[in-house]
């Protein structure tokens, strides 16, 4: 705004100064007509045609070319109609030649030359303004074309990546799913033929885990509908107990979690219990879940009393951290002074983008965490 004011003050000042410095004043009213046209130049910003109209008497007086050049440039910038542009150029040309015809007798050749000069003087700034506007519009059009092209290429790349991910997902499903199905079938056969109740129970549990693993793999790969149900935290803890982990579960709060946040919450507990089983066998584990706002979950284990079963080279916590981050939360892991380990996450309410879904926390029941 300040720059625009300075620009207008400078424009009016320069044109008025040029008019005042002109010594030849053909008519008594020439000076005042030209000064008035210069002082009223700011109206061209709103009505370019009005500024050109005010410059006609000034040009007829012989001193109005300075403000007329400015007015015609603005007219060329804003007026899209070429006939209208020619009308105002012609009007200024007539205004410049008419006084000469009325007051002097000049040869035809000189008259034609003067007319051409006046037409060129009025037409040049008009054409320049039109060219500046055309260049700006072409630049904007080129920018929009490039942006549209970039968006199209990005869409094509996204589509190609999605198709490749779908292909890889189905390959993984076909390969891993085949083996998981065989495990489930052979476990069922073992349960049917085994005479030992403990073996039968273990075989049935193995069959159930194989089927659940297959369902979770299909859901993770996007091969099932979004309403697929998953085990609750209590069922997850019960399975860990059956596997020999001493674990307690404490749940508070009654908010209904979005599928994405619920899935992230389930994965935090699942990954933490898996790590305890691998790296701290025999350790006592405390799982605490608060389904308030924000949602908080912590899994704390003491030192294990059996040799570690893992090699320490997994990347489960890194992937878990990314899943929690996409759900809008943060994951914290730390070693404890007693030799144990703690995993905690905070999942704030709001929109999340895990698994390509946007969802928010609701209110209500406590739930079967979706994984």
Coordinates of C-alpha atoms in Angstrom, one line a residue:
X1 CA 0.0 0.0 0.0
X2 CA 2.8 2.4 0.9
X3 CA 4.6 1.6 -2.3
X4 CA 1.5 2.2 -4.3
X5 CA 1.1 5.7 -2.7
X6 CA 4.7 6.5 -3.4
X7 CA 4.4 5.4 -7.0
X8 CA 1.3 7.6 -7.6
X9 CA 2.9 10.6 -5.9
X10 CA 6.0 10.1 -8.1
X11 CA 3.9 9.7 -11.3
X12 CA 1.7 12.8 -10.6
X13 CA 4.8 14.8 -9.6
X14 CA 6.8 14.0 -12.7
X15 CA 4.0 14.6 -15.2
X16 CA 3.0 17.9 -13.5
X17 CA 6.7 19.0 -13.5
X18 CA 7.0 18.2 -17.2
X19 CA 3.9 20.3 -17.9
X20 CA 5.1 23.2 -15.8
X21 CA 8.5 23.2 -17.4
X22 CA 7.0 23.5 -20.9
X23 CA 7.5 27.2 -22.1
X24 CA 5.3 27.0 -25.3
X25 CA 1.7 27.4 -24.3
X26 CA -0.5 27.6 -27.4
X27 CA -3.7 28.6 -25.6
X28 CA -4.5 30.4 -22.3
X29 CA -6.2 27.3 -21.0
X30 CA -3.4 24.8 -22.1
X31 CA -1.5 24.9 -18.8
X32 CA -4.5 24.3 -16.5
X33 CA -5.9 21.6 -18.7
X34 CA -2.6 19.7 -18.7
X35 CA -2.0 20.3 -14.9
X36 CA -5.6 19.0 -14.2
X37 CA -5.0 15.9 -16.3
X38 CA -1.8 15.2 -14.5
X39 CA -3.3 15.7 -11.0
X40 CA -6.2 13.4 -11.9
X41 CA -4.0 10.6 -13.2
X42 CA -4.8 8.3 -10.1
X43 CA -8.3 7.8 -11.5
X44 CA -6.8 5.6 -14.1
X45 CA -6.3 2.9 -11.5
X46 CA -10.1 2.5 -11.3
X47 CA -11.3 3.9 -14.6
X48 CA -8.6 3.9 -17.3
X49 CA -11.0 5.3 -19.9
X50 CA -11.8 8.3 -17.7
X51 CA -8.1 9.2 -17.4
X52 CA -7.8 9.1 -21.2
X53 CA -10.9 11.2 -21.5
X54 CA -9.4 13.9 -19.2
X55 CA -6.2 13.9 -21.2
X56 CA -8.1 14.8 -24.5
X57 CA -8.5 18.6 -23.8
X58 CA -4.9 18.7 -22.4
X59 CA -3.5 17.1 -25.6
X60 CA -5.7 19.6 -27.6
X61 CA -4.0 22.4 -25.7
X62 CA -0.6 21.1 -26.7
X63 CA 0.7 20.3 -23.2
X64 CA -1.0 17.1 -22.3
X65 CA 1.2 14.4 -23.8
X66 CA 3.0 13.6 -20.6
X67 CA -0.2 12.6 -18.6
X68 CA -1.6 11.1 -21.8
X69 CA 1.3 8.6 -22.2
X70 CA 0.7 7.4 -18.6
X71 CA -3.0 7.1 -19.1
X72 CA -2.7 5.2 -22.3
X73 CA -0.3 2.7 -20.8
X74 CA -2.8 1.9 -18.1
X75 CA -5.6 1.7 -20.7
X76 CA -3.5 -0.9 -22.6
X77 CA -2.9 -2.9 -19.5
X78 CA -6.5 -3.1 -18.5
X79 CA -8.6 -2.8 -21.6
X80 CA -9.0 -6.1 -23.5
X81 CA -11.0 -4.8 -26.4
X82 CA -8.7 -3.8 -29.3
X83 CA -11.5 -1.6 -31.0
X84 CA -11.8 0.3 -27.7
X85 CA -8.1 0.8 -27.6
X86 CA -8.1 2.1 -31.1
X87 CA -10.9 4.5 -30.3
X88 CA -9.0 6.2 -27.5
X89 CA -5.8 6.3 -29.6
X90 CA -7.7 7.8 -32.4
X91 CA -9.4 10.3 -30.1
X92 CA -6.1 11.6 -28.8
X93 CA -4.8 11.8 -32.4
X94 CA -7.7 13.9 -33.4
X95 CA -7.4 16.1 -30.3
X96 CA -3.7 16.7 -31.2
X97 CA -4.4 17.5 -34.9
X98 CA -7.6 19.4 -34.8
X99 CA -6.2 22.6 -33.2
X100 CA -3.5 22.7 -35.9
X101 CA -6.1 22.4 -38.7
X102 CA -8.2 25.2 -37.1
X103 CA -5.3 27.6 -36.5
X104 CA -2.8 27.0 -39.3
X105 CA -2.6 26.1 -42.9
X106 CA -0.1 23.3 -43.5
X107 CA 0.7 21.2 -46.6
X108 CA -1.0 17.8 -46.9
X109 CA 2.3 16.0 -46.6
X110 CA 3.1 17.8 -43.3
X111 CA -0.4 17.1 -42.1
X112 CA -0.1 13.4 -42.8
X113 CA 3.3 13.3 -41.1
X114 CA 2.0 15.1 -38.0
X115 CA -1.1 12.8 -37.9
X116 CA 1.1 9.7 -38.1
X117 CA 3.4 11.0 -35.4
X118 CA 0.4 11.8 -33.1
X119 CA -1.1 8.4 -33.7
X120 CA 2.2 6.7 -32.9
X121 CA 2.7 8.7 -29.8
X122 CA -0.7 7.8 -28.5
X123 CA -0.6 4.2 -29.7
X124 CA 2.9 3.2 -28.5
X125 CA 2.2 3.3 -24.7
X126 CA -1.2 1.6 -25.3
X127 CA 0.5 -1.2 -27.3
X128 CA 3.2 -1.5 -24.6
X129 CA 0.6 -1.8 -21.9
X130 CA -1.2 -4.5 -23.8
X131 CA 2.0 -6.4 -24.4
X132 CA 2.9 -6.3 -20.7
X133 CA -0.5 -7.7 -19.8
X134 CA -0.3 -10.4 -22.5
X135 CA 3.1 -11.4 -21.3
X136 CA 1.9 -11.7 -17.7
X137 CA -1.1 -13.8 -18.8
X138 CA 1.1 -16.1 -20.9
X139 CA 3.5 -16.5 -18.0
X140 CA 0.7 -17.4 -15.6
X141 CA -0.8 -19.8 -18.2
X142 CA 2.6 -21.4 -18.6
X143 CA 2.9 -21.8 -14.8
X144 CA -0.5 -23.3 -14.6
X145 CA 0.3 -25.7 -17.4
X146 CA 3.5 -26.8 -15.7
X147 CA 1.7 -27.2 -12.4
X148 CA -1.0 -29.3 -14.0
X149 CA 1.6 -31.4 -15.8
X150 CA 3.5 -31.9 -12.5
X151 CA 0.3 -32.9 -10.8
X152 CA -0.5 -35.3 -13.6
X153 CA 2.9 -36.9 -13.4
X154 CA 2.6 -37.2 -9.6
X155 CA -0.8 -38.8 -10.0
X156 CA 0.7 -41.3 -12.6
X157 CA 3.6 -42.1 -10.2
X158 CA 1.2 -42.5 -7.3
X159 CA -1.0 -44.8 -9.3
X160 CA 2.1 -46.8 -10.5
X161 CA 3.3 -47.1 -6.9
X162 CA -0.1 -48.2 -5.7
X163 CA -0.3 -50.9 -8.4
X164 CA 3.2 -52.1 -7.6
X165 CA 2.3 -52.2 -3.9
X166 CA -0.8 -54.2 -4.6
X167 CA 1.2 -56.6 -6.8
X168 CA 3.8 -57.1 -4.0
X169 CA 1.1 -57.5 -1.4
X170 CA -0.6 -60.3 -3.3
X171 CA 2.7 -62.0 -3.9
X172 CA 3.5 -61.8 -0.2
X173 CA 0.0 -63.1 0.6
X174 CA 0.3 -66.0 -1.9
X175 CA 3.7 -67.0 -0.6
X176 CA 3.3 -66.5 3.2
X177 CA -0.4 -67.3 3.1
X178 CA 0.3 -70.7 1.6
X179 CA 2.6 -71.6 4.4
X180 CA 0.3 -70.2 7.1
X181 CA -2.5 -72.2 5.7
X182 CA -0.4 -75.4 5.7
X183 CA 0.5 -74.7 9.3
X184 CA -3.1 -74.3 10.2
X185 CA -4.2 -77.5 8.4
X186 CA -1.4 -79.6 9.8
X187 CA -2.0 -78.3 13.3
X188 CA -5.7 -79.3 13.0
X189 CA -4.6 -82.7 11.8
X190 CA -2.2 -83.0 14.7
X191 CA -5.0 -82.0 17.1
X192 CA -7.3 -84.6 15.7
X193 CA -4.8 -87.4 15.9
X194 CA -2.9 -86.6 19.1
X195 CA -3.8 -88.6 22.2
X196 CA -2.0 -86.3 24.6
X197 CA -4.4 -83.5 25.7
X198 CA -1.5 -81.0 26.1
X199 CA -0.3 -81.7 22.6
X200 CA -3.9 -81.3 21.3
X201 CA -4.3 -78.0 23.1
X202 CA -1.0 -76.7 21.8
X203 CA -1.8 -77.8 18.2
X204 CA -5.2 -76.1 18.4
X205 CA -3.6 -72.9 19.7
X206 CA -1.0 -73.1 16.9
X207 CA -3.8 -73.4 14.4
X208 CA -5.6 -70.4 15.8
X209 CA -2.5 -68.3 15.8
X210 CA -1.8 -69.3 12.1
X211 CA -5.3 -68.3 11.1
X212 CA -5.1 -65.0 13.0
X213 CA -1.7 -64.3 11.5
X214 CA -3.1 -64.9 8.0
X215 CA -6.1 -62.5 8.8
X216 CA -3.8 -59.8 10.1
X217 CA -1.4 -60.1 7.1
X218 CA -4.4 -59.8 4.7
X219 CA -5.6 -56.7 6.6
X220 CA -2.1 -55.1 6.7
X221 CA -1.7 -55.7 3.0
X222 CA -5.1 -54.2 2.3
X223 CA -6.7 -57.4 1.1
X224 CA -9.6 -57.4 3.6
X225 CA -12.4 -54.9 4.2
X226 CA -11.8 -52.2 6.8
X227 CA -14.4 -53.7 9.2
X228 CA -12.1 -56.7 9.9
X229 CA -12.2 -57.5 13.6
X230 CA -9.0 -58.1 15.6
X231 CA -8.2 -59.5 19.0
X232 CA -8.7 -57.3 22.0
X233 CA -5.8 -56.3 24.3
X234 CA -7.2 -58.8 26.9
X235 CA -6.9 -61.6 24.3
X236 CA -3.4 -60.5 23.4
X237 CA -2.4 -60.5 27.1
X238 CA -4.0 -63.9 27.6
X239 CA -2.0 -65.4 24.7
X240 CA 1.2 -64.0 26.2
X241 CA 0.3 -65.6 29.5
X242 CA -0.2 -68.9 27.8
X243 CA 3.2 -68.5 26.2
X244 CA 4.7 -68.2 29.7
X245 CA 4.9 -64.4 30.1
X246 CA 3.9 -63.0 33.5
X247 CA 1.8 -60.0 32.4
X248 CA -0.8 -57.8 34.0
X249 CA -3.2 -55.5 32.2
X250 CA -4.7 -52.3 33.6
X251 CA -7.2 -50.3 31.6
X252 CA -8.9 -47.0 32.4
X253 CA -10.9 -44.5 30.4
X254 CA -14.0 -45.1 28.2
X255 CA -13.3 -43.2 25.0
X256 CA -14.0 -44.9 21.7
X257 CA -10.8 -45.0 19.6
X258 CA -10.6 -44.5 15.9
X259 CA -9.6 -47.5 13.9
X260 CA -6.2 -46.0 13.1
X261 CA -5.4 -45.1 16.8
X262 CA -6.8 -48.3 18.1
X263 CA -4.6 -50.2 15.6
X264 CA -1.5 -48.3 16.7
X265 CA -2.3 -48.9 20.4
X266 CA -2.7 -52.6 19.8
X267 CA 0.6 -52.7 17.9
X268 CA 2.5 -51.0 20.7
X269 CA 1.4 -53.6 23.2
X270 CA 2.0 -56.4 20.8
X271 CA 5.5 -55.3 19.8
X272 CA 6.4 -54.7 23.4
X273 CA 5.3 -58.2 24.5
X274 CA 7.1 -59.7 21.6
X275 CA 10.3 -58.0 22.6
X276 CA 9.9 -59.2 26.2
X277 CA 9.5 -62.7 25.0
X278 CA 12.6 -62.5 22.8
X279 CA 14.9 -60.4 24.9
X280 CA 13.8 -60.8 28.5
X281 CA 12.3 -64.2 29.0
X282 CA 10.8 -64.7 32.4
X283 CA 10.4 -61.0 33.1
X284 CA 7.3 -59.6 34.8
X285 CA 5.4 -57.2 32.5
X286 CA 2.9 -54.5 33.4
X287 CA 0.6 -53.1 30.6
X288 CA -1.2 -49.9 31.5
X289 CA -3.7 -48.3 29.1
X290 CA -5.5 -45.0 29.7
X291 CA -8.2 -44.4 27.0
X292 CA -8.6 -40.7 28.0
X293 CA -7.6 -37.7 26.0
X294 CA -4.8 -38.1 25.1
X295 CA -4.6 -41.9 25.0
X296 CA -1.6 -43.2 26.9
X297 CA -0.2 -46.7 26.9
X298 CA 2.9 -48.1 28.6
X299 CA 4.5 -51.6 28.8
X300 CA 7.1 -51.9 31.5
X301 CA 9.1 -55.1 32.1
X302 CA 11.7 -56.1 34.7
X303 CA 14.9 -57.9 34.0
X304 CA 14.6 -61.4 32.5
X305 CA 15.8 -64.4 34.4
X306 CA 16.4 -66.6 31.3
X307 CA 18.9 -66.2 28.4
X308 CA 17.8 -63.8 25.6
X309 CA 16.3 -65.5 22.5
X310 CA 16.9 -62.5 20.2
X311 CA 20.0 -61.3 18.3
X312 CA 19.3 -57.6 19.0
X313 CA 19.2 -56.7 15.3
X314 CA 15.4 -56.2 14.9
X315 CA 13.8 -53.0 13.6
X316 CA 10.4 -53.5 15.2
X317 CA 10.6 -50.5 17.4
X318 CA 11.6 -48.2 14.5
X319 CA 8.6 -49.3 12.6
X320 CA 6.4 -49.0 15.6
X321 CA 7.6 -45.4 16.2
X322 CA 6.7 -44.5 12.6
X323 CA 3.2 -46.1 13.0
X324 CA 2.6 -44.1 16.2
X325 CA 3.9 -40.9 14.6
X326 CA 1.4 -41.3 11.7
X327 CA -1.4 -41.8 14.2
X328 CA -0.4 -38.3 15.6
X329 CA 1.4 -39.5 18.7
X330 CA 4.9 -40.1 20.1
X331 CA 6.7 -43.3 21.2
X332 CA 9.2 -43.4 24.0
X333 CA 11.5 -46.3 24.9
X334 CA 14.0 -46.4 27.7
X335 CA 16.1 -48.8 29.8
X336 CA 15.3 -48.9 33.5
X337 CA 17.7 -48.8 36.4
X338 CA 16.7 -52.4 37.4
X339 CA 17.7 -53.7 34.0
X340 CA 14.2 -53.7 32.6
X341 CA 12.8 -51.9 29.7
X342 CA 9.9 -49.5 29.2
X343 CA 7.8 -48.7 26.1
X344 CA 5.3 -45.9 26.2
X345 CA 3.2 -44.0 23.7
X346 CA 0.9 -41.0 23.7
X347 CA -1.8 -40.8 21.1
X348 CA -3.5 -37.5 21.0
X349 CA -7.0 -37.1 19.8
X350 CA -7.5 -35.7 16.2
X351 CA -7.1 -36.8 12.7
X352 CA -4.6 -39.5 11.8
X353 CA -3.3 -41.0 8.5
X354 CA -2.4 -44.5 9.4
X355 CA -3.3 -47.1 6.8
X356 CA -4.5 -44.3 4.5
X357 CA -7.5 -43.4 6.8
X358 CA -8.4 -40.0 8.3
X359 CA -10.2 -40.5 11.5
X360 CA -10.8 -38.8 14.9
X361 CA -11.3 -39.9 18.4
X362 CA -14.9 -40.4 19.4
X363 CA -16.5 -41.0 22.8
X364 CA -18.1 -44.1 24.3
X365 CA -16.9 -47.6 24.9
X366 CA -13.6 -49.1 25.5
X367 CA -12.9 -51.3 23.0
X368 CA -11.4 -54.2 21.0
X369 CA -8.3 -52.5 19.7
X370 CA -8.1 -53.0 16.0
X371 CA -4.7 -54.0 14.7

